[in-house]
PDB file of C-alpha atoms in Angstrom:
ATOM      1  CA  ASP A   1     -13.870  -4.782 -26.686  1.00 66.00           C
ATOM      2  CA  GLU A   2     -12.924  -7.458 -29.202  1.00 78.00           C
ATOM      3  CA  MET A   3     -10.667  -9.374 -26.815  1.00 84.00           C
ATOM      4  CA  LYS A   4     -13.362  -9.388 -24.102  1.00 85.00           C
ATOM      5  CA  LEU A   5     -10.842  -8.678 -21.319  1.00 86.00           C
ATOM      6  CA  GLN A   6     -12.232  -7.907 -17.876  1.00 87.00           C
ATOM      7  CA  TRP A   7     -10.719  -6.941 -14.536  1.00 89.00           C
ATOM      8  CA  TYR A   8     -12.019  -5.906 -11.136  1.00 86.00           C
ATOM      9  CA  ALA A   9     -12.965  -2.294 -10.476  1.00 87.00           C
ATOM     10  CA  ILE A  10     -11.741  -2.283  -6.871  1.00 86.00           C
ATOM     11  CA  PRO A  11      -8.927  -4.394  -5.446  1.00 86.00           C
ATOM     12  CA  ALA A  12     -10.167  -6.010  -2.254  1.00 83.00           C
ATOM     13  CA  LEU A  13      -8.371  -8.267   0.185  1.00 80.00           C
ATOM     14  CA  SER A  14      -9.757 -10.332   3.011  1.00 78.00           C
ATOM     15  CA  GLY A  15      -8.387 -12.893   5.404  1.00 77.00           C
ATOM     16  CA  ASN A  16      -5.997 -10.347   6.881  1.00 82.00           C
ATOM     17  CA  GLN A  17      -5.302  -9.973  10.572  1.00 84.00           C
ATOM     18  CA  LEU A  18      -5.241  -6.830  12.654  1.00 85.00           C
ATOM     19  CA  GLU A  19      -3.544  -6.946  16.041  1.00 89.00           C
ATOM     20  CA  VAL A  20      -4.428  -4.171  18.474  1.00 92.00           C
ATOM     21  CA  GLY A  21      -3.481  -4.259  22.147  1.00 94.00           C
ATOM     22  CA  GLY A  22      -2.782  -7.967  22.057  1.00 93.00           C
ATOM     23  CA  LEU A  23      -6.137  -8.783  20.481  1.00 93.00           C
ATOM     24  CA  VAL A  24      -6.136 -10.360  17.042  1.00 90.00           C
ATOM     25  CA  PHE A  25      -9.002  -9.519  14.726  1.00 86.00           C
ATOM     26  CA  THR A  26      -9.274 -11.891  11.766  1.00 84.00           C
ATOM     27  CA  CYS A  27     -10.892 -11.432   8.376  1.00 74.00           C
ATOM     28  CA  ILE A  28     -10.219  -7.705   8.296  1.00 73.00           C
ATOM     29  CA  PRO A  29     -11.281  -6.524   4.822  1.00 79.00           C
ATOM     30  CA  PHE A  30      -9.234  -3.927   2.985  1.00 79.00           C
ATOM     31  CA  ASN A  31      -9.734  -2.235  -0.324  1.00 83.00           C
ATOM     32  CA  GLY A  32      -7.775   0.326  -2.276  1.00 83.00           C
ATOM     33  CA  TRP A  33      -7.585   1.554  -5.832  1.00 84.00           C
ATOM     34  CA  TYR A  34      -5.792   0.590  -8.996  1.00 88.00           C
ATOM     35  CA  GLN A  35      -3.192   2.466 -10.948  1.00 90.00           C
ATOM     36  CA  GLU A  36      -3.513   1.644 -14.655  1.00 92.00           C
ATOM     37  CA  THR A  37      -0.087   0.022 -14.984  1.00 91.00           C
ATOM     38  CA  GLU A  38      -0.846  -2.365 -12.130  1.00 91.00           C
ATOM     39  CA  ILE A  39      -3.488  -3.960 -14.315  1.00 94.00           C
ATOM     40  CA  SER A  40      -1.939  -3.538 -17.770  1.00 94.00           C
ATOM     41  CA  ALA A  41       1.795  -3.962 -17.195  1.00 94.00           C
ATOM     42  CA  ARG A  42       1.568  -6.422 -14.311  1.00 94.00           C
ATOM     43  CA  ASP A  43      -1.667  -8.386 -13.993  1.00 94.00           C
ATOM     44  CA  LEU A  44      -2.403  -8.799 -17.699  1.00 96.00           C
ATOM     45  CA  ALA A  45       1.132  -8.631 -19.125  1.00 96.00           C
ATOM     46  CA  ASP A  46       3.476 -10.490 -16.754  1.00 96.00           C
ATOM     47  CA  VAL A  47       4.675 -13.816 -18.132  1.00 96.00           C
ATOM     48  CA  GLN A  48       3.842 -15.578 -14.865  1.00 97.00           C
ATOM     49  CA  ARG A  49       0.342 -14.067 -14.826  1.00 95.00           C
ATOM     50  CA  TYR A  50      -1.886 -13.675 -17.921  1.00 95.00           C
ATOM     51  CA  ASN A  51       0.955 -13.076 -20.422  1.00 97.00           C
ATOM     52  CA  LEU A  52      -1.218 -11.220 -22.944  1.00 96.00           C
ATOM     53  CA  LEU A  53       1.501  -9.200 -24.674  1.00 97.00           C
ATOM     54  CA  PRO A  54       2.242 -11.799 -27.380  1.00 97.00           C
ATOM     55  CA  GLU A  55      -1.473 -12.067 -28.221  1.00 96.00           C
ATOM     56  CA  ILE A  56      -1.880  -8.281 -28.278  1.00 96.00           C
ATOM     57  CA  ALA A  57       1.254  -7.859 -30.406  1.00 97.00           C
ATOM     58  CA  GLU A  58      -0.025 -10.426 -32.884  1.00 96.00           C
ATOM     59  CA  TYR A  59      -3.399  -8.674 -33.013  1.00 95.00           C
ATOM     60  CA  MET A  60      -1.571  -5.376 -33.696  1.00 96.00           C
ATOM     61  CA  GLY A  61       0.594  -6.972 -36.395  1.00 97.00           C
ATOM     62  CA  LEU A  62       3.858  -6.306 -34.542  1.00 98.00           C
ATOM     63  CA  ASP A  63       7.103  -8.144 -35.269  1.00 97.00           C
ATOM     64  CA  THR A  64       7.706 -10.312 -32.191  1.00 97.00           C
ATOM     65  CA  SER A  65      10.786 -12.068 -33.560  1.00 97.00           C
ATOM     66  CA  ASN A  66      13.201  -9.572 -32.020  1.00 95.00           C
ATOM     67  CA  ASN A  67      13.001  -7.715 -28.701  1.00 95.00           C
ATOM     68  CA  ALA A  68      14.812  -4.768 -30.308  1.00 96.00           C
ATOM     69  CA  SER A  69      11.633  -4.045 -32.268  1.00 96.00           C
ATOM     70  CA  PHE A  70      10.129  -2.911 -28.925  1.00 98.00           C
ATOM     71  CA  TRP A  71       7.019  -4.942 -29.620  1.00 98.00           C
ATOM     72  CA  LYS A  72       6.471  -5.461 -25.892  1.00 97.00           C
ATOM     73  CA  ASP A  73       6.586  -1.705 -25.308  1.00 97.00           C
ATOM     74  CA  HIS A  74       4.095  -1.023 -28.090  1.00 98.00           C
ATOM     75  CA  ALA A  75       1.783  -3.793 -26.870  1.00 97.00           C
ATOM     76  CA  VAL A  76       1.872  -2.739 -23.221  1.00 97.00           C
ATOM     77  CA  LEU A  77       1.221   0.899 -24.161  1.00 97.00           C
ATOM     78  CA  ALA A  78      -1.817  -0.141 -26.210  1.00 96.00           C
ATOM     79  CA  LEU A  79      -2.981  -2.330 -23.327  1.00 96.00           C
ATOM     80  CA  THR A  80      -2.508   0.508 -20.821  1.00 96.00           C
ATOM     81  CA  GLU A  81      -4.480   2.900 -23.025  1.00 95.00           C
ATOM     82  CA  ALA A  82      -7.223   0.295 -23.387  1.00 94.00           C
ATOM     83  CA  VAL A  83      -7.396  -0.220 -19.621  1.00 94.00           C
ATOM     84  CA  MET A  84      -7.712   3.524 -18.971  1.00 94.00           C
ATOM     85  CA  TRP A  85     -10.302   3.901 -21.742  1.00 94.00           C
ATOM     86  CA  SER A  86     -12.414   0.970 -20.570  1.00 93.00           C
ATOM     87  CA  TYR A  87     -12.423   2.019 -16.913  1.00 93.00           C
ATOM     88  CA  ASP A  88     -13.349   5.564 -17.927  1.00 94.00           C
ATOM     89  CA  LYS A  89     -16.122   4.243 -20.180  1.00 94.00           C
ATOM     90  CA  ALA A  90     -17.465   2.195 -17.240  1.00 93.00           C
ATOM     91  CA  GLY A  91     -17.379   5.256 -14.973  1.00 94.00           C
ATOM     92  CA  VAL A  92     -14.666   3.819 -12.737  1.00 92.00           C
ATOM     93  CA  THR A  93     -12.024   6.294 -11.594  1.00 89.00           C
ATOM     94  CA  MET A  94      -8.432   5.195 -12.055  1.00 90.00           C
ATOM     95  CA  VAL A  95      -5.213   7.147 -11.653  1.00 91.00           C
ATOM     96  CA  ASP A  96      -2.480   7.048 -14.274  1.00 92.00           C
ATOM     97  CA  HIS A  97       1.120   6.520 -13.202  1.00 92.00           C
ATOM     98  CA  HIS A  98       2.212  10.037 -14.187  1.00 94.00           C
ATOM     99  CA  THR A  99      -0.448  11.724 -12.054  1.00 94.00           C
ATOM    100  CA  SER A 100       0.273   9.344  -9.193  1.00 93.00           C
ATOM    101  CA  SER A 101       3.976  10.164  -9.344  1.00 95.00           C
ATOM    102  CA  ASP A 102       3.307  13.916  -9.480  1.00 96.00           C
ATOM    103  CA  THR A 103       0.952  13.673  -6.500  1.00 94.00           C
ATOM    104  CA  PHE A 104       3.523  11.737  -4.475  1.00 95.00           C
ATOM    105  CA  CYS A 105       6.270  14.236  -5.303  1.00 97.00           C
ATOM    106  CA  LYS A 106       4.040  17.143  -4.214  1.00 96.00           C
ATOM    107  CA  TRP A 107       3.205  15.329  -0.970  1.00 96.00           C
ATOM    108  CA  TYR A 108       6.901  14.543  -0.364  1.00 96.00           C
ATOM    109  CA  ARG A 109       7.940  18.199  -0.885  1.00 96.00           C
ATOM    110  CA  ASN A 110       5.303  19.283   1.643  1.00 96.00           C
ATOM    111  CA  GLU A 111       6.424  16.838   4.325  1.00 93.00           C
TER     112      GLU A 111
END
C-alpha cells in the first residue's frame, strides 16, 4: 500500500492477426491471466523494466552491497507476496507458480 504500486488485472493484447483459410483478420484481441511471478519477478523487478528490487530492498533495510546476502531473493519474495495479497484483496484471481506447475504436471501425466 505504501509504495502505491499498481498493475493490470488482466493481460490483454490487441493488434494481432489471425489468418484462416487465406483470410487475414486484423486487430484480434486476446486476453489471458497472470501468474504472480510474471508481475513480481519480471514486470516489476527486471532491470530493463521497472527495476524495483533496489527500492524494495532499501525499504526493507536489506544489505544491497553484496549479492551473496541474497537481498534480491528476499526483495522479490516480499514483492511476490505483496502481489498475491493485493490481487486477492481486490478480488482478482491469480495463480501462484507452484499451483501452476502442479497443474501442468498433472495435465502432462494424463496426456
